[in-house]
Amino acid sequence: MGRFDSLLVFARVAVLGSFAAAARDLGMSPAMVGNHIRNIETWFGGPLLLRTTRRQSLTDLGQLVLTRVHELLDGMSQLDAMAERPERLAGVLRITAPTAIGRYHVGPAARAFSALHPDVNVELRLSDSIEDMVKEGLDLAIRNGPTPGNEASLIVRVIARQTLVLVASPAYLERAGEPMIVYDLMRHRTVRYSRYGRPRSWLFHTGSDIVQIDPPAGFMADHIETLLDAARDGSGIARLPSWLVAAAISDGSLRLVLPAQPPLVFDTYLVRPAATALSARVTAAADYLAAALARSIAIIEPDPI
């Protein structure tokens, strides 16, 4: 029983949370999974997993070992990718992205990548919900803001930086007046992104501090293109990505509100499962998407994956 194979089994148990799930995923018996775990625990001289009747969790030693295993698997995957010829790229590539950024940025980039590699079949899923990449068999994900969940199971890199700006229609501002400072927003109707009936608070930089406000929400939705439509129709002041509102500002259907206020900046991430083998197909797609989105959203230097 080789140590490398046992490390692979350990990584799957850590990500999936149980011997049974790892056994199903790897096509082996739970007893064999247990043998692999005992093999590496003997090697490291201590327990790597805390076992309960329902789930396994990592010990401190197990967390350190898992980090090194991910580095090892990543290095091996990159070597495998280097050994493959680019013209042999083929197979299914599953990508998930938020709806708006997926439509305007990820979709065009994925189509262009598919045109360059016609043997690669791209499946793009657009959803504002965070999917479990391992369970859903996803190769790559584009995510906005912090990445929730088990960070140990993901490899994350920043590929772009977005800015959120305040906008409203000229008709709304003529009717309701224009705010002069951040706290004036409390007297306005706003168009707000919401989940499960609760709008997200708005954060602002004021000098060296960050303030949080919750102005009245006149219209809420969990879809930012719907919020864009509402702002154009005069429903209130909205806070939306600068790339989404650029055309509306250019044609005059929206105006910037509090233009001197520093915009809120947040990162856009490219994510992949750490324990999944990194094929040449996924490597090439990750690099292509990172470069394409950095150009189309807001250019920063991409980090290596």
Tab-separated table of C-alpha atoms in Angstrom:
chain	number	residue	atom	x	y	z
A	1	MET	CA	0.000	0.000	0.000
A	2	GLY	CA	1.800	3.079	-1.273
A	3	ARG	CA	1.961	6.257	0.758
A	4	PHE	CA	1.035	8.414	-2.239
A	5	ASP	CA	-2.195	6.459	-2.768
A	6	SER	CA	-2.968	6.728	0.951
A	7	LEU	CA	-2.447	10.489	0.831
A	8	LEU	CA	-4.921	10.707	-2.060
A	9	VAL	CA	-7.486	8.758	-0.036
A	10	PHE	CA	-6.883	10.974	3.006
A	11	ALA	CA	-7.483	14.097	0.915
A	12	ARG	CA	-10.833	12.759	-0.331
A	13	VAL	CA	-11.946	11.832	3.201
A	14	ALA	CA	-10.991	15.325	4.418
A	15	VAL	CA	-12.937	17.023	1.619
A	16	LEU	CA	-16.019	14.766	1.603
A	17	GLY	CA	-16.232	14.365	5.380
A	18	SER	CA	-16.633	10.591	5.782
A	19	PHE	CA	-15.093	7.244	4.914
A	20	ALA	CA	-18.303	6.155	3.185
A	21	ALA	CA	-18.439	9.215	0.919
A	22	ALA	CA	-14.752	8.866	0.025
A	23	ALA	CA	-15.233	5.154	-0.669
A	24	ARG	CA	-18.106	5.857	-3.072
A	25	ASP	CA	-16.124	8.603	-4.767
A	26	LEU	CA	-12.992	6.465	-5.170
A	27	GLY	CA	-14.743	3.204	-6.006
A	28	MET	CA	-13.333	1.236	-3.062
A	29	SER	CA	-14.707	-0.256	0.152
A	30	PRO	CA	-14.901	1.751	3.402
A	31	ALA	CA	-12.598	-0.869	4.939
A	32	MET	CA	-9.948	-0.144	2.311
A	33	VAL	CA	-10.332	3.599	2.965
A	34	GLY	CA	-9.743	2.883	6.644
A	35	ASN	CA	-6.604	0.881	5.817
A	36	HIS	CA	-5.203	3.832	3.852
A	37	ILE	CA	-5.915	6.245	6.711
A	38	ARG	CA	-4.241	3.931	9.230
A	39	ASN	CA	-1.269	3.640	6.874
A	40	ILE	CA	-0.527	7.346	6.876
A	41	GLU	CA	-1.412	7.836	10.556
A	42	THR	CA	1.227	5.197	11.328
A	43	TRP	CA	3.642	7.058	9.054
A	44	PHE	CA	3.045	10.400	10.816
A	45	GLY	CA	2.861	8.846	14.272
A	46	GLY	CA	-0.474	10.330	15.295
A	47	PRO	CA	-4.179	10.668	14.402
A	48	LEU	CA	-5.047	12.855	11.427
A	49	LEU	CA	-8.828	12.553	11.808
A	50	LEU	CA	-11.209	12.808	14.736
A	51	ARG	CA	-13.867	10.174	14.104
A	52	THR	CA	-17.495	10.454	15.211
A	53	THR	CA	-20.476	8.305	14.294
A	54	ARG	CA	-21.533	10.763	11.578
A	55	ARG	CA	-18.485	12.636	10.308
A	56	GLN	CA	-14.711	12.942	10.434
A	57	SER	CA	-12.928	16.202	11.246
A	58	LEU	CA	-9.240	17.049	11.015
A	59	THR	CA	-6.829	17.166	13.933
A	60	ASP	CA	-4.224	19.921	13.985
A	61	LEU	CA	-1.723	17.451	12.540
A	62	GLY	CA	-4.272	16.397	9.938
A	63	GLN	CA	-4.787	20.019	8.846
A	64	LEU	CA	-1.035	20.477	8.378
A	65	VAL	CA	-0.768	17.234	6.423
A	66	LEU	CA	-3.764	18.155	4.230
A	67	THR	CA	-2.156	21.481	3.328
A	68	ARG	CA	1.004	19.670	2.224
A	69	VAL	CA	-1.041	17.058	0.348
A	70	HIS	CA	-2.802	19.790	-1.619
A	71	GLU	CA	0.564	21.300	-2.512
A	72	LEU	CA	1.793	17.864	-3.601
A	73	LEU	CA	-1.321	17.137	-5.683
A	74	ASP	CA	-1.166	20.587	-7.242
A	75	GLY	CA	2.460	20.059	-8.225
A	76	MET	CA	1.745	16.624	-9.653
A	77	SER	CA	-1.237	17.936	-11.598
A	78	GLN	CA	0.819	20.749	-13.080
A	79	LEU	CA	3.496	18.258	-14.129
A	80	ASP	CA	0.800	16.105	-15.740
A	81	ALA	CA	-0.549	19.168	-17.539
A	82	MET	CA	2.938	20.051	-18.813
A	83	ALA	CA	3.287	16.536	-20.221
A	84	GLU	CA	0.104	16.864	-22.301
A	85	ARG	CA	0.118	18.602	-25.670
A	86	PRO	CA	-2.212	21.629	-26.031
A	87	GLU	CA	-3.832	20.231	-29.165
A	88	ARG	CA	-5.050	17.239	-27.165
A	89	LEU	CA	-7.355	19.322	-24.997
A	90	ALA	CA	-10.668	17.501	-24.867
A	91	GLY	CA	-13.472	16.533	-22.542
A	92	VAL	CA	-16.140	18.257	-20.477
A	93	LEU	CA	-15.317	21.502	-18.651
A	94	ARG	CA	-17.850	22.463	-15.957
A	95	ILE	CA	-17.834	26.098	-14.810
A	96	THR	CA	-20.128	27.974	-12.436
A	97	ALA	CA	-20.490	31.744	-12.095
A	98	PRO	CA	-22.904	34.360	-10.699
A	99	THR	CA	-25.671	35.225	-13.136
A	100	ALA	CA	-24.721	38.743	-14.266
A	101	ILE	CA	-20.957	38.362	-14.380
A	102	GLY	CA	-21.530	34.985	-16.001
A	103	ARG	CA	-23.663	36.459	-18.752
A	104	TYR	CA	-21.518	39.500	-19.496
A	105	HIS	CA	-17.994	38.215	-18.838
A	106	VAL	CA	-17.621	34.486	-18.144
A	107	GLY	CA	-19.961	33.399	-20.943
A	108	PRO	CA	-18.121	35.268	-23.720
A	109	ALA	CA	-14.737	34.089	-22.402
A	110	ALA	CA	-15.927	30.466	-22.137
A	111	ARG	CA	-17.312	30.576	-25.683
A	112	ALA	CA	-14.035	31.965	-26.983
A	113	PHE	CA	-12.100	29.228	-25.172
A	114	SER	CA	-14.421	26.591	-26.628
A	115	ALA	CA	-13.861	28.003	-30.127
A	116	LEU	CA	-10.094	27.672	-29.652
A	117	HIS	CA	-10.478	24.076	-28.406
A	118	PRO	CA	-13.447	22.514	-30.224
A	119	ASP	CA	-12.945	19.140	-28.513
A	120	VAL	CA	-13.667	20.742	-25.134
A	121	ASN	CA	-17.369	20.710	-24.243
A	122	VAL	CA	-18.102	23.656	-21.926
A	123	GLU	CA	-20.977	23.460	-19.441
A	124	LEU	CA	-21.564	26.874	-17.832
A	125	ARG	CA	-23.937	27.074	-14.863
A	126	LEU	CA	-25.149	30.542	-13.889
A	127	SER	CA	-26.384	30.884	-10.319
A	128	ASP	CA	-25.986	33.340	-7.451
A	129	SER	CA	-26.036	30.407	-5.012
A	130	ILE	CA	-22.734	28.888	-3.883
A	131	GLU	CA	-22.526	25.288	-5.070
A	132	ASP	CA	-20.442	22.500	-3.544
A	133	MET	CA	-17.837	22.104	-6.262
A	134	VAL	CA	-16.737	18.611	-5.284
A	135	LYS	CA	-20.213	17.138	-4.987
A	136	GLU	CA	-21.402	18.820	-8.195
A	137	GLY	CA	-18.330	17.791	-10.182
A	138	LEU	CA	-17.406	21.389	-11.066
A	139	ASP	CA	-13.961	22.203	-12.415
A	140	LEU	CA	-13.875	25.986	-11.994
A	141	ALA	CA	-15.961	28.651	-10.289
A	142	ILE	CA	-16.039	32.426	-10.504
A	143	ARG	CA	-17.035	33.989	-7.199
A	144	ASN	CA	-17.459	37.541	-5.961
A	145	GLY	CA	-16.257	38.619	-2.549
A	146	PRO	CA	-15.168	36.229	0.253
A	147	THR	CA	-15.388	32.509	-0.488
A	148	PRO	CA	-17.477	30.799	2.205
A	149	GLY	CA	-17.235	27.165	3.199
A	150	ASN	CA	-14.320	24.828	3.735
A	151	GLU	CA	-11.350	26.864	2.494
A	152	ALA	CA	-9.061	23.849	2.897
A	153	SER	CA	-10.946	22.121	0.085
A	154	LEU	CA	-10.474	24.985	-2.406
A	155	ILE	CA	-7.645	26.674	-4.244
A	156	VAL	CA	-8.505	30.328	-4.747
A	157	ARG	CA	-6.855	33.135	-6.686
A	158	VAL	CA	-7.831	36.732	-7.244
A	159	ILE	CA	-8.325	37.502	-10.946
A	160	ALA	CA	-10.026	40.921	-10.942
A	161	ARG	CA	-11.189	43.742	-8.735
A	162	GLN	CA	-14.664	45.221	-9.061
A	163	THR	CA	-16.010	48.559	-7.864
A	164	LEU	CA	-19.529	49.300	-6.649
A	165	VAL	CA	-20.939	52.762	-7.384
A	166	LEU	CA	-24.153	54.542	-6.426
A	167	VAL	CA	-26.511	55.397	-9.290
A	168	ALA	CA	-30.036	56.677	-9.794
A	169	SER	CA	-32.177	57.850	-12.681
A	170	PRO	CA	-32.354	61.604	-13.408
A	171	ALA	CA	-36.130	61.434	-12.847
A	172	TYR	CA	-35.698	60.000	-9.341
A	173	LEU	CA	-33.059	62.584	-8.379
A	174	GLU	CA	-35.235	65.421	-9.677
A	175	ARG	CA	-38.148	64.113	-7.639
A	176	ALA	CA	-36.347	63.175	-4.408
A	177	GLY	CA	-33.327	65.461	-4.426
A	178	GLU	CA	-29.670	64.498	-4.565
A	179	PRO	CA	-27.823	63.293	-1.429
A	180	MET	CA	-24.766	65.336	-0.475
A	181	ILE	CA	-23.240	62.995	2.124
A	182	VAL	CA	-23.486	59.273	2.886
A	183	TYR	CA	-25.979	59.730	5.745
A	184	ASP	CA	-28.375	61.563	3.410
A	185	LEU	CA	-29.092	58.141	1.902
A	186	MET	CA	-31.192	57.367	4.976
A	187	ARG	CA	-33.815	59.768	3.596
A	188	HIS	CA	-34.000	58.074	0.196
A	189	ARG	CA	-35.636	55.047	-1.335
A	190	THR	CA	-33.018	52.524	-2.358
A	191	VAL	CA	-32.807	49.582	-4.715
A	192	ARG	CA	-31.126	46.788	-2.774
A	193	TYR	CA	-29.713	43.312	-3.357
A	194	SER	CA	-31.383	40.880	-0.974
A	195	ARG	CA	-31.333	37.233	-0.021
A	196	TYR	CA	-34.229	35.558	1.799
A	197	GLY	CA	-36.008	38.902	2.248
A	198	ARG	CA	-33.090	40.679	3.939
A	199	PRO	CA	-31.250	43.441	2.057
A	200	ARG	CA	-27.487	43.615	2.314
A	201	SER	CA	-26.134	46.542	4.299
A	202	TRP	CA	-24.117	49.209	2.514
A	203	LEU	CA	-20.548	49.852	3.654
A	204	PHE	CA	-18.726	53.130	3.037
A	205	HIS	CA	-15.223	54.427	3.660
A	206	THR	CA	-15.288	57.708	5.608
A	207	GLY	CA	-11.739	58.816	6.251
A	208	SER	CA	-9.975	55.962	8.061
A	209	ASP	CA	-13.252	54.362	9.189
A	210	ILE	CA	-15.832	52.114	7.539
A	211	VAL	CA	-19.478	52.867	8.281
A	212	GLN	CA	-22.449	50.570	7.707
A	213	ILE	CA	-25.884	51.929	6.899
A	214	ASP	CA	-29.255	50.386	6.085
A	215	PRO	CA	-31.302	52.967	4.164
A	216	PRO	CA	-34.958	52.260	3.370
A	217	ALA	CA	-35.343	49.612	0.683
A	218	GLY	CA	-38.010	50.587	-1.822
A	219	PHE	CA	-37.265	47.663	-4.104
A	220	MET	CA	-35.304	44.453	-3.462
A	221	ALA	CA	-34.208	41.547	-5.673
A	222	ASP	CA	-31.591	38.815	-5.707
A	223	HIS	CA	-30.664	39.510	-9.348
A	224	ILE	CA	-28.505	42.549	-10.140
A	225	GLU	CA	-29.775	43.038	-13.701
A	226	THR	CA	-33.274	43.390	-12.222
A	227	LEU	CA	-31.861	45.993	-9.835
A	228	LEU	CA	-30.358	47.821	-12.819
A	229	ASP	CA	-33.790	47.912	-14.495
A	230	ALA	CA	-35.384	49.194	-11.295
A	231	ALA	CA	-32.834	51.994	-10.955
A	232	ARG	CA	-33.400	53.033	-14.579
A	233	ASP	CA	-37.157	53.094	-13.953
A	234	GLY	CA	-36.723	55.524	-11.052
A	235	SER	CA	-37.342	53.136	-8.150
A	236	GLY	CA	-34.508	54.626	-6.092
A	237	ILE	CA	-30.747	54.750	-5.570
A	238	ALA	CA	-28.896	51.532	-6.379
A	239	ARG	CA	-25.365	50.318	-5.705
A	240	LEU	CA	-24.096	48.251	-8.604
A	241	PRO	CA	-20.846	47.205	-10.294
A	242	SER	CA	-19.326	49.957	-12.405
A	243	TRP	CA	-19.042	47.666	-15.442
A	244	LEU	CA	-22.790	46.939	-15.288
A	245	VAL	CA	-23.902	50.574	-15.168
A	246	ALA	CA	-21.321	52.049	-17.564
A	247	ALA	CA	-23.627	51.964	-20.611
A	248	ALA	CA	-26.562	53.459	-18.676
A	249	ILE	CA	-24.383	56.288	-17.382
A	250	SER	CA	-23.089	56.885	-20.909
A	251	ASP	CA	-26.600	57.110	-22.423
A	252	GLY	CA	-27.898	59.291	-19.582
A	253	SER	CA	-30.476	56.876	-18.177
A	254	LEU	CA	-28.511	56.740	-14.898
A	255	ARG	CA	-26.362	59.282	-13.063
A	256	LEU	CA	-23.660	58.739	-10.461
A	257	VAL	CA	-24.715	59.584	-6.909
A	258	LEU	CA	-22.120	60.876	-4.414
A	259	PRO	CA	-19.432	60.723	-7.131
A	260	ALA	CA	-16.748	62.000	-4.740
A	261	GLN	CA	-17.371	59.088	-2.357
A	262	PRO	CA	-14.688	56.374	-2.777
A	263	PRO	CA	-16.300	53.311	-4.407
A	264	LEU	CA	-16.458	50.030	-2.541
A	265	VAL	CA	-13.918	47.609	-4.002
A	266	PHE	CA	-14.172	43.825	-3.812
A	267	ASP	CA	-12.256	40.955	-5.336
A	268	THR	CA	-13.388	38.432	-7.918
A	269	TYR	CA	-11.987	34.939	-7.487
A	270	LEU	CA	-11.270	31.937	-9.655
A	271	VAL	CA	-11.802	28.810	-7.566
A	272	ARG	CA	-11.142	25.121	-8.095
A	273	PRO	CA	-11.325	22.047	-5.842
A	274	ALA	CA	-7.937	21.358	-4.268
A	275	ALA	CA	-8.206	17.566	-4.298
A	276	THR	CA	-9.253	17.279	-7.955
A	277	ALA	CA	-6.596	16.370	-10.501
A	278	LEU	CA	-5.636	19.437	-12.526
A	279	SER	CA	-5.772	18.359	-16.172
A	280	ALA	CA	-4.322	20.318	-19.074
A	281	ARG	CA	-7.909	21.202	-20.025
A	282	VAL	CA	-8.647	22.794	-16.638
A	283	THR	CA	-5.240	24.492	-16.446
A	284	ALA	CA	-5.656	26.070	-19.875
A	285	ALA	CA	-9.240	27.159	-19.130
A	286	ALA	CA	-8.268	28.647	-15.757
A	287	ASP	CA	-5.488	30.734	-17.294
A	288	TYR	CA	-7.686	31.831	-20.201
A	289	LEU	CA	-10.616	32.849	-17.998
A	290	ALA	CA	-8.346	34.654	-15.532
A	291	ALA	CA	-6.776	36.752	-18.274
A	292	ALA	CA	-10.090	37.421	-20.042
A	293	LEU	CA	-11.947	38.527	-16.912
A	294	ALA	CA	-9.038	40.656	-15.717
A	295	ARG	CA	-9.286	42.550	-19.006
A	296	SER	CA	-13.068	42.829	-19.201
A	297	ILE	CA	-13.862	43.640	-15.542
A	298	ALA	CA	-10.908	45.568	-14.138
A	299	ILE	CA	-7.316	44.808	-14.946
A	300	ILE	CA	-4.977	43.619	-12.208
A	301	GLU	CA	-2.078	41.228	-12.393
A	302	PRO	CA	-3.490	37.669	-12.066
A	303	ASP	CA	-1.904	35.372	-9.487
A	304	PRO	CA	-0.654	31.945	-10.654
A	305	ILE	CA	-2.971	29.024	-9.884
